mmCIF file of C-alpha atoms (C1' of nucleotides) in Angstrom:
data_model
loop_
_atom_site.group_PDB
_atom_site.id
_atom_site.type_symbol
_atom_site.label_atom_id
_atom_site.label_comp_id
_atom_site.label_asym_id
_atom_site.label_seq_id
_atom_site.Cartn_x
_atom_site.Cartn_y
_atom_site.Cartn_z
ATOM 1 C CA UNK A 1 17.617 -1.842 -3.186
ATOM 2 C CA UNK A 2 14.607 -1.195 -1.319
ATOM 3 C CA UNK A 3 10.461 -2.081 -1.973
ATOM 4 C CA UNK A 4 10.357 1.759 -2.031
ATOM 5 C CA UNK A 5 13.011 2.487 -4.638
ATOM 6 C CA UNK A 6 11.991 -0.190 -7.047
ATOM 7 C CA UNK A 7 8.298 0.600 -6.908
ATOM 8 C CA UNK A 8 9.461 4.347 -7.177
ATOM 9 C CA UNK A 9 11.369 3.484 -10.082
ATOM 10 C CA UNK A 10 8.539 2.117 -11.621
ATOM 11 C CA UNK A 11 6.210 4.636 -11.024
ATOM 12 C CA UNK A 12 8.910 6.914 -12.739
ATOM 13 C CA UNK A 13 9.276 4.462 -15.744
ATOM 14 C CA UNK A 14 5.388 4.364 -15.728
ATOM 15 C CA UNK A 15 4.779 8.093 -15.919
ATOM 16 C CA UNK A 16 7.525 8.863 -18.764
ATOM 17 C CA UNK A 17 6.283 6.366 -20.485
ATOM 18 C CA UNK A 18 2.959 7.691 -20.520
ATOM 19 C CA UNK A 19 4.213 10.818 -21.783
ATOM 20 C CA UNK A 20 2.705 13.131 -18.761
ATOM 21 C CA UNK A 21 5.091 15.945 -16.386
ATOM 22 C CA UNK A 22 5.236 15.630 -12.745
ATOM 23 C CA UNK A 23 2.722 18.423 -12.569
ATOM 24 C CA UNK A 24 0.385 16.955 -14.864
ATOM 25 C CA UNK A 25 0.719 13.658 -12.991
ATOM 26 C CA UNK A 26 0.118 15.512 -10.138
ATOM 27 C CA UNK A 27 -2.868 17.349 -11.122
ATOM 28 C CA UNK A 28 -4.581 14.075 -12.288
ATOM 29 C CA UNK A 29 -3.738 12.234 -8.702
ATOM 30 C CA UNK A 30 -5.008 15.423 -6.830
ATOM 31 C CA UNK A 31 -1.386 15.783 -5.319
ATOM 32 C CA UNK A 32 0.961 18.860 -5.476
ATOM 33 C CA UNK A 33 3.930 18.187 -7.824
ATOM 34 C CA UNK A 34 6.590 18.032 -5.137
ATOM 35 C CA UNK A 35 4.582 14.793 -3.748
ATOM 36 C CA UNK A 36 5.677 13.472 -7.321
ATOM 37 C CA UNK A 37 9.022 14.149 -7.051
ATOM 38 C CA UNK A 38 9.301 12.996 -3.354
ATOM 39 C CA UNK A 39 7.355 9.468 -4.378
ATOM 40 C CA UNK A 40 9.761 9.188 -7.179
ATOM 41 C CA UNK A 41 12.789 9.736 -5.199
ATOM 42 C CA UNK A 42 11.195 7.172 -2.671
ATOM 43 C CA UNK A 43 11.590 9.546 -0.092
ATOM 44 C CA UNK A 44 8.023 9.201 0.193
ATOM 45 C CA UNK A 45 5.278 6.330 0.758
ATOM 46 C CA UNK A 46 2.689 5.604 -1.908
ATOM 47 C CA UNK A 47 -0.322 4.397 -0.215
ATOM 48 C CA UNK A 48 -2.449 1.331 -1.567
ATOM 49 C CA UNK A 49 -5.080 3.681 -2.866
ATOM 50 C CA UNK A 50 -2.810 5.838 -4.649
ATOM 51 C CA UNK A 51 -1.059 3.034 -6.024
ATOM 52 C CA UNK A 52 -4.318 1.947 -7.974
ATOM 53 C CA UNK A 53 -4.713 5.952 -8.904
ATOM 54 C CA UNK A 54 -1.421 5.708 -10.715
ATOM 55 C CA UNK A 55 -1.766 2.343 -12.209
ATOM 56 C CA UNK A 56 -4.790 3.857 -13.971
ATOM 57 C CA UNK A 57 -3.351 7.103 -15.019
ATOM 58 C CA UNK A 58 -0.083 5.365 -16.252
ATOM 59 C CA UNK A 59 -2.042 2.533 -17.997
ATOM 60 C CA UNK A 60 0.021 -0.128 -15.889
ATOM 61 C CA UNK A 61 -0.483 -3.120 -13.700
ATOM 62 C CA UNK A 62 -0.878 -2.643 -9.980
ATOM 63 C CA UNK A 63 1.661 -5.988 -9.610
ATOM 64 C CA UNK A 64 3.761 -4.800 -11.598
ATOM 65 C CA UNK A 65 4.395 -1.388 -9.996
ATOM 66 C CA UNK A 66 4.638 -3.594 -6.683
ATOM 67 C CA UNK A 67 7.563 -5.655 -8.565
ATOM 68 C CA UNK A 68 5.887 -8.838 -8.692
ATOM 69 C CA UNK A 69 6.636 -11.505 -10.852
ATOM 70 C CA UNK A 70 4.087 -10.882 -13.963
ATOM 71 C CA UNK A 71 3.530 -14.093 -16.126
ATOM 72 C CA UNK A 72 4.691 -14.113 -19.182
ATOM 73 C CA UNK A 73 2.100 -14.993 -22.206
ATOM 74 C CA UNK A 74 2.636 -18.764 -22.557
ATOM 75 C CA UNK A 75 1.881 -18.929 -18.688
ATOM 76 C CA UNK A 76 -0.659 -16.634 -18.310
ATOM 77 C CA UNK A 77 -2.722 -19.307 -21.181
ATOM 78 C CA UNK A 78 -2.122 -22.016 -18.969
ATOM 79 C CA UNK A 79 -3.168 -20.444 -15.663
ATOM 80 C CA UNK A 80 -6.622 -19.271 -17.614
ATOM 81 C CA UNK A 81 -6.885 -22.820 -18.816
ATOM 82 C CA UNK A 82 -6.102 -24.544 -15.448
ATOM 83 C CA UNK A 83 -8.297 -21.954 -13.368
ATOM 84 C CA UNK A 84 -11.255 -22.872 -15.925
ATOM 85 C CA UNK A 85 -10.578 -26.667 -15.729
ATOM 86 C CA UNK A 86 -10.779 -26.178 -12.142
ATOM 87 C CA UNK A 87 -13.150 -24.367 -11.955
ATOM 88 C CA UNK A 88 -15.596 -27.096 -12.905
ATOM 89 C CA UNK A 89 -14.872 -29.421 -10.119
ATOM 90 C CA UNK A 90 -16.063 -28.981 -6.630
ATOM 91 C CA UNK A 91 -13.518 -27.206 -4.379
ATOM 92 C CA UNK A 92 -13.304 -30.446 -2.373
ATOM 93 C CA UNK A 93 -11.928 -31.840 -5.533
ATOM 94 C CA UNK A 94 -9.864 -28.838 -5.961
ATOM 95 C CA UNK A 95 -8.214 -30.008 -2.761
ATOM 96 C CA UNK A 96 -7.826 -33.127 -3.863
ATOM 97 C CA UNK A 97 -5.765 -31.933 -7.162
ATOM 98 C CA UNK A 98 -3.511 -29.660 -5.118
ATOM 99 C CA UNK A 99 -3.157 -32.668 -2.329
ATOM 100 C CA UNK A 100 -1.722 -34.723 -5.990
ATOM 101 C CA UNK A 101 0.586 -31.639 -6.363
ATOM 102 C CA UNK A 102 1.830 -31.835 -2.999
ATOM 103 C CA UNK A 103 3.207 -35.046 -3.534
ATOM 104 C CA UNK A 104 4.911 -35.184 -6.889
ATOM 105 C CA UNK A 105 8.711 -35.091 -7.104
ATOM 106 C CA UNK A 106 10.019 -31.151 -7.212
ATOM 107 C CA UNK B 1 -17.951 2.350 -0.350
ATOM 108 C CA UNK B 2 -14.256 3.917 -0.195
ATOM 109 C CA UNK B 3 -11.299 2.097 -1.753
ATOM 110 C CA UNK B 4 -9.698 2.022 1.263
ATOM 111 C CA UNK B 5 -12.840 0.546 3.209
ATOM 112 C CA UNK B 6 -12.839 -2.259 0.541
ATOM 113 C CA UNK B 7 -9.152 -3.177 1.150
ATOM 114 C CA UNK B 8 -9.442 -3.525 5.187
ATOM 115 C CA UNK B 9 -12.281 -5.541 4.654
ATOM 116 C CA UNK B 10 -10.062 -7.942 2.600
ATOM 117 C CA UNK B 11 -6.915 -7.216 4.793
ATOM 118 C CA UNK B 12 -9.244 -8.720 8.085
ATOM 119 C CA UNK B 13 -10.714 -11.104 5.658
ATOM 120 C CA UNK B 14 -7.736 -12.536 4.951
ATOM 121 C CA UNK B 15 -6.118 -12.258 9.161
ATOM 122 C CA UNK B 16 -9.468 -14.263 9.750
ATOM 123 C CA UNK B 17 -8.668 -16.968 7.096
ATOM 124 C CA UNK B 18 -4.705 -17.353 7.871
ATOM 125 C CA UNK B 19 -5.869 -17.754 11.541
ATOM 126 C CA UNK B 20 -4.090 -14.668 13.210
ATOM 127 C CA UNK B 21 -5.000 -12.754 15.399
ATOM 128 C CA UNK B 22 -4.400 -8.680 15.417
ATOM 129 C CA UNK B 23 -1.654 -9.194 18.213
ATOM 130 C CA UNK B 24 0.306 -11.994 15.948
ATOM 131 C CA UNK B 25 -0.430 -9.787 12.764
ATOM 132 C CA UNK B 26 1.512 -6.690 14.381
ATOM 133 C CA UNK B 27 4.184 -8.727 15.441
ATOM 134 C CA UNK B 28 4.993 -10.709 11.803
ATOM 135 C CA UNK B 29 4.258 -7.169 10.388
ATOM 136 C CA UNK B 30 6.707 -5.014 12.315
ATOM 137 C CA UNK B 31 3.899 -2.875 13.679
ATOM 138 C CA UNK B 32 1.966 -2.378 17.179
ATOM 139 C CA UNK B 33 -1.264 -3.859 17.313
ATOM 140 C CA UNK B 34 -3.503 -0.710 17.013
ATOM 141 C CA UNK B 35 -2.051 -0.210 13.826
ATOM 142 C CA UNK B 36 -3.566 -3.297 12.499
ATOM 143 C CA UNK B 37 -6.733 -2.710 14.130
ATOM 144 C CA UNK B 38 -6.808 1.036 12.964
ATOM 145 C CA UNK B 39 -6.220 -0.429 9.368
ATOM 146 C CA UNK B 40 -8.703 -3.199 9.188
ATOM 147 C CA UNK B 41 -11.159 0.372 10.737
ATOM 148 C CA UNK B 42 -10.160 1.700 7.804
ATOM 149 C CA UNK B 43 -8.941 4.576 9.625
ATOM 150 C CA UNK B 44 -5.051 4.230 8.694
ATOM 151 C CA UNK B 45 -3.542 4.301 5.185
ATOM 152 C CA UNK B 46 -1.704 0.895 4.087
ATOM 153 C CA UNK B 47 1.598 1.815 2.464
ATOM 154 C CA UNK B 48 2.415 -0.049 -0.612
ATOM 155 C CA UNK B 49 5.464 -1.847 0.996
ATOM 156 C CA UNK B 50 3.293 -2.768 3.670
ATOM 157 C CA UNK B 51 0.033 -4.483 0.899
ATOM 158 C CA UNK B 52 3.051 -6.301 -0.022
ATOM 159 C CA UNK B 53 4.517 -7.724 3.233
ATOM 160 C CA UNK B 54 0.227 -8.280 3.920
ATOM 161 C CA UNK B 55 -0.317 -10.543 0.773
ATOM 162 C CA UNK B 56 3.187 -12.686 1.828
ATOM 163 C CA UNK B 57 1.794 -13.332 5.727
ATOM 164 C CA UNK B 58 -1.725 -13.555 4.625
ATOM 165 C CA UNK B 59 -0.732 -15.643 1.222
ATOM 166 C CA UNK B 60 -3.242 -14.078 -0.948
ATOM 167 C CA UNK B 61 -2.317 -11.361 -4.145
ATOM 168 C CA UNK B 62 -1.840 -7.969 -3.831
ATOM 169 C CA UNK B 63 -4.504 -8.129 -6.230
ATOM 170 C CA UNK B 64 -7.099 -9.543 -4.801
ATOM 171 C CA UNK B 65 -5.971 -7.221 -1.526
ATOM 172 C CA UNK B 66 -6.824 -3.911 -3.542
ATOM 173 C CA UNK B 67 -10.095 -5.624 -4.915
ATOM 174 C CA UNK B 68 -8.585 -6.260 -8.721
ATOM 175 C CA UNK B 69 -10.631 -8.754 -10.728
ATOM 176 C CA UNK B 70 -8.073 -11.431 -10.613
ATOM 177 C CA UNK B 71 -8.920 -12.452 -14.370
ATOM 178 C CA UNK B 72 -11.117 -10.420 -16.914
ATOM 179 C CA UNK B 73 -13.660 -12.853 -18.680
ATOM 180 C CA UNK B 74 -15.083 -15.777 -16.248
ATOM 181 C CA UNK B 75 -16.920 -14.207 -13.412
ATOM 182 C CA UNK B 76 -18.223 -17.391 -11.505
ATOM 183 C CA UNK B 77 -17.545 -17.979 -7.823
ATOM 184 C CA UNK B 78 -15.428 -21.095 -8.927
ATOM 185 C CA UNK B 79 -13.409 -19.987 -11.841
ATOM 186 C CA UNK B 80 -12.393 -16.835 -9.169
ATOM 187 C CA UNK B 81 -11.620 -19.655 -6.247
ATOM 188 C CA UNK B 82 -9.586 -21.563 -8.501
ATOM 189 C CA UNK B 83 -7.559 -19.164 -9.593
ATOM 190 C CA UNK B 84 -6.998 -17.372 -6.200
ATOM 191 C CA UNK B 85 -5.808 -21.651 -4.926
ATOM 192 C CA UNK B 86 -3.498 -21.528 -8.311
ATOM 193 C CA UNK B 87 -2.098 -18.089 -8.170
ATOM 194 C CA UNK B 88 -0.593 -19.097 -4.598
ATOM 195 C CA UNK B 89 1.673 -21.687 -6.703
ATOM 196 C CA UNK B 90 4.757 -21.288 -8.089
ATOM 197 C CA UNK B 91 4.400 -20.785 -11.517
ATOM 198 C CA UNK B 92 6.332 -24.004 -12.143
ATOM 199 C CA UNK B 93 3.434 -25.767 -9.761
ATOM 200 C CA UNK B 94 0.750 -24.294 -12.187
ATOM 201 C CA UNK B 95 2.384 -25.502 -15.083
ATOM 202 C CA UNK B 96 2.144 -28.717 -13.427
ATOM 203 C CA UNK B 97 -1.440 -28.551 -12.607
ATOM 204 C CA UNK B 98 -1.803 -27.353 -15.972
ATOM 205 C CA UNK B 99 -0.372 -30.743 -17.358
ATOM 206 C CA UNK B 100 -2.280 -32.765 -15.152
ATOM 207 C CA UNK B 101 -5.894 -31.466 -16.158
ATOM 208 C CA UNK B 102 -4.975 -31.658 -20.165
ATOM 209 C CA UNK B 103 -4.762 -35.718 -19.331
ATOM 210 C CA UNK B 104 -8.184 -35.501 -17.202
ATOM 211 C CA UNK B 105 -11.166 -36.679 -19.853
ATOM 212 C CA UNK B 106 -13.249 -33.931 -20.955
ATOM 213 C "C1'" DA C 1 -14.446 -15.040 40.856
ATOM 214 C "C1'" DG C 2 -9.806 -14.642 38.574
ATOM 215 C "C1'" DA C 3 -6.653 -14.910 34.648
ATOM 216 C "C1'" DA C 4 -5.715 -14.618 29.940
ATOM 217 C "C1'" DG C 5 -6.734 -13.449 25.162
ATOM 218 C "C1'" DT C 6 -9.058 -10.559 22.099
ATOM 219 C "C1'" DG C 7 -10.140 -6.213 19.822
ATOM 220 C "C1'" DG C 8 -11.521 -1.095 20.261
ATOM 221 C "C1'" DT C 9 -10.139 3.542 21.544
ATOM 222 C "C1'" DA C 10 -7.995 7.865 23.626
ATOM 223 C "C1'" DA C 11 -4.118 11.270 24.423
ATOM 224 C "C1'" DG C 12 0.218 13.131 23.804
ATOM 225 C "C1'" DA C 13 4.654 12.385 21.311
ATOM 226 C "C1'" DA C 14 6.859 11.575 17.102
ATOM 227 C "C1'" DA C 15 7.099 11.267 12.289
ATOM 228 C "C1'" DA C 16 5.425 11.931 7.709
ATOM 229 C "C1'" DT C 17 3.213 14.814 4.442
ATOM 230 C "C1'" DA C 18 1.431 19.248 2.456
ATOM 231 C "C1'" DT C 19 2.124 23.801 1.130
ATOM 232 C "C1'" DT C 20 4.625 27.436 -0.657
ATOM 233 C "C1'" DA C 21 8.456 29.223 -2.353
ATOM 234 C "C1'" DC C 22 12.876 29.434 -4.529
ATOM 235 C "C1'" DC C 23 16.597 27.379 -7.418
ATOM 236 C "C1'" DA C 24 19.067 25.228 -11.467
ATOM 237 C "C1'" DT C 25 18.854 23.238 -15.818
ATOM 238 C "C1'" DG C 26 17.456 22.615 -20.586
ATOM 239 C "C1'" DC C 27 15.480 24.288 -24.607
ATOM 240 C "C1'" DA C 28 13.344 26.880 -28.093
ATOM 241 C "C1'" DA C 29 12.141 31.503 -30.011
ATOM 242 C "C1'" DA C 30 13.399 36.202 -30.646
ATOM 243 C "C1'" DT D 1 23.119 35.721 -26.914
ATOM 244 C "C1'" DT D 2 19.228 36.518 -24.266
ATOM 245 C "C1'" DT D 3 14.656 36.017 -22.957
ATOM 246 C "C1'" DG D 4 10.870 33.233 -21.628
ATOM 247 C "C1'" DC D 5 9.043 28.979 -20.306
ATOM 248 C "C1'" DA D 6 8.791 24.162 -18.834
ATOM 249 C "C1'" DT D 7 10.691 20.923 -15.994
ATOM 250 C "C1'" DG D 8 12.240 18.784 -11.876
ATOM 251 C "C1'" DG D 9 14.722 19.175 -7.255
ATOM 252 C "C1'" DT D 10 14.612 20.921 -2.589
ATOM 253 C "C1'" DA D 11 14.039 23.753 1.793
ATOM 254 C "C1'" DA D 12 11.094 25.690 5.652
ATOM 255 C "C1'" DT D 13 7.364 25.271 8.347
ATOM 256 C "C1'" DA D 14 2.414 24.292 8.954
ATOM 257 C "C1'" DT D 15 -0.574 20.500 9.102
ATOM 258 C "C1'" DT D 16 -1.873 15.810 9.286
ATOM 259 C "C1'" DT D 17 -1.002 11.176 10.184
ATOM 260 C "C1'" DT D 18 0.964 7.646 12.714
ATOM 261 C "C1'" DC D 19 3.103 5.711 16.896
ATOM 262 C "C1'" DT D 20 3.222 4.645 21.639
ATOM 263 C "C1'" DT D 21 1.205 3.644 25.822
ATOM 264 C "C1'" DA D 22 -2.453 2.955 28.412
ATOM 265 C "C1'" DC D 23 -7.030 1.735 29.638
ATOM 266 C "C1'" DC D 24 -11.507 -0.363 28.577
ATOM 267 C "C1'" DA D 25 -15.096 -4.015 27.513
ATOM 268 C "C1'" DC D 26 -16.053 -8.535 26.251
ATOM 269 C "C1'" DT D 27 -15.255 -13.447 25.957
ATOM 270 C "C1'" DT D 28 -13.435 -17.888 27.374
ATOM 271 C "C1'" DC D 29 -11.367 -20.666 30.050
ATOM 272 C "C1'" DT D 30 -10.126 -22.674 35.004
#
DNA sequence: AGAAGTGGTAAGAAAATATTACCATGCAAA
DNA sequence: TTTGCATGGTAATATTTTCTTACCACTTCT
């Protein structure tokens, strides 16, 4: 399965959810309603712009209409918490912590 | 300021910072070399497949790439620095990070 | 000076997208 | 049932965008 049929298949999922028609969803993006159909079908690109159009209309994430890995609750905690604890050193320290990281056992 | 004006400036940002040059860029990217220069010009569209095949040879988010506040809540320079050196990590990495600042006195 | 690497740009060819229209299906009201 | 309407798929061709190739200017080396 290709980038462009999973992203399309979100982008579906996204605008059904949301409870709008291809023509609405088209009217709010300032496309004709075939573009819809043709996006969703992935017979056509989405460009980056568009894709942060519809992840406002659809109330969605921009990663996760790419397909990227979106962290779950527990992580996302602990990536706030690191990012602030980090946040308080100097980046040359920074370095230092992800130098540490580097070597610990996988 | 245009959207897609914002998101060159990031995509040569980031070609800068990886150390590539428009030539090498193409190449990786599966594209000619005017096309990279026409996009960082701001005068060609960036698909979506392509922001994400960007973000993996530049190794920065697709986020960050379409201008996203990475977090909502800190703002500083460092909290947004840390967090764009974590999110490169695997998630198992940050946890690990994560475990080694909880031991660090406050 | 010459050679090589870089990035900007132009022109015609090729490909993608827009526009408009028509079609089939589903569904609810008459 | 039949009519009317909403929805989504698709085809034809006009239009726009992108690709390809080439040439240019500028810089940095030797």
């Amino acid at each position: 399965m290709s980038e462009r049929e999973k992203i399309a298949g979100r982008l579906k999922e996204a605008r059904v959810l949301s409870g709008l028609s291809q023509a609405q969803a088209a009217t709010k993006m300032g496309l004709q309603r075939p573009a819809i159909t043709e996006i969703e079908a992935a017979n056509r690109k989405v460009s980056a712009e568009e894709l942060l159009q519809f992840a406002d209309l659809y109330k969605v994430n921009t990663s996760w209409l790419l397909g990227e890995e979106v962290l779950d609750g527990d992580e996302t905690e602990e990536f706030q918490f690191a990012a602030r604890e980090l946040s308080k050193l100097k980046p040359e320290d920074i370095k230092k912590v992800f130098d540490i990281l580097k070597i610990l056992p996988k």
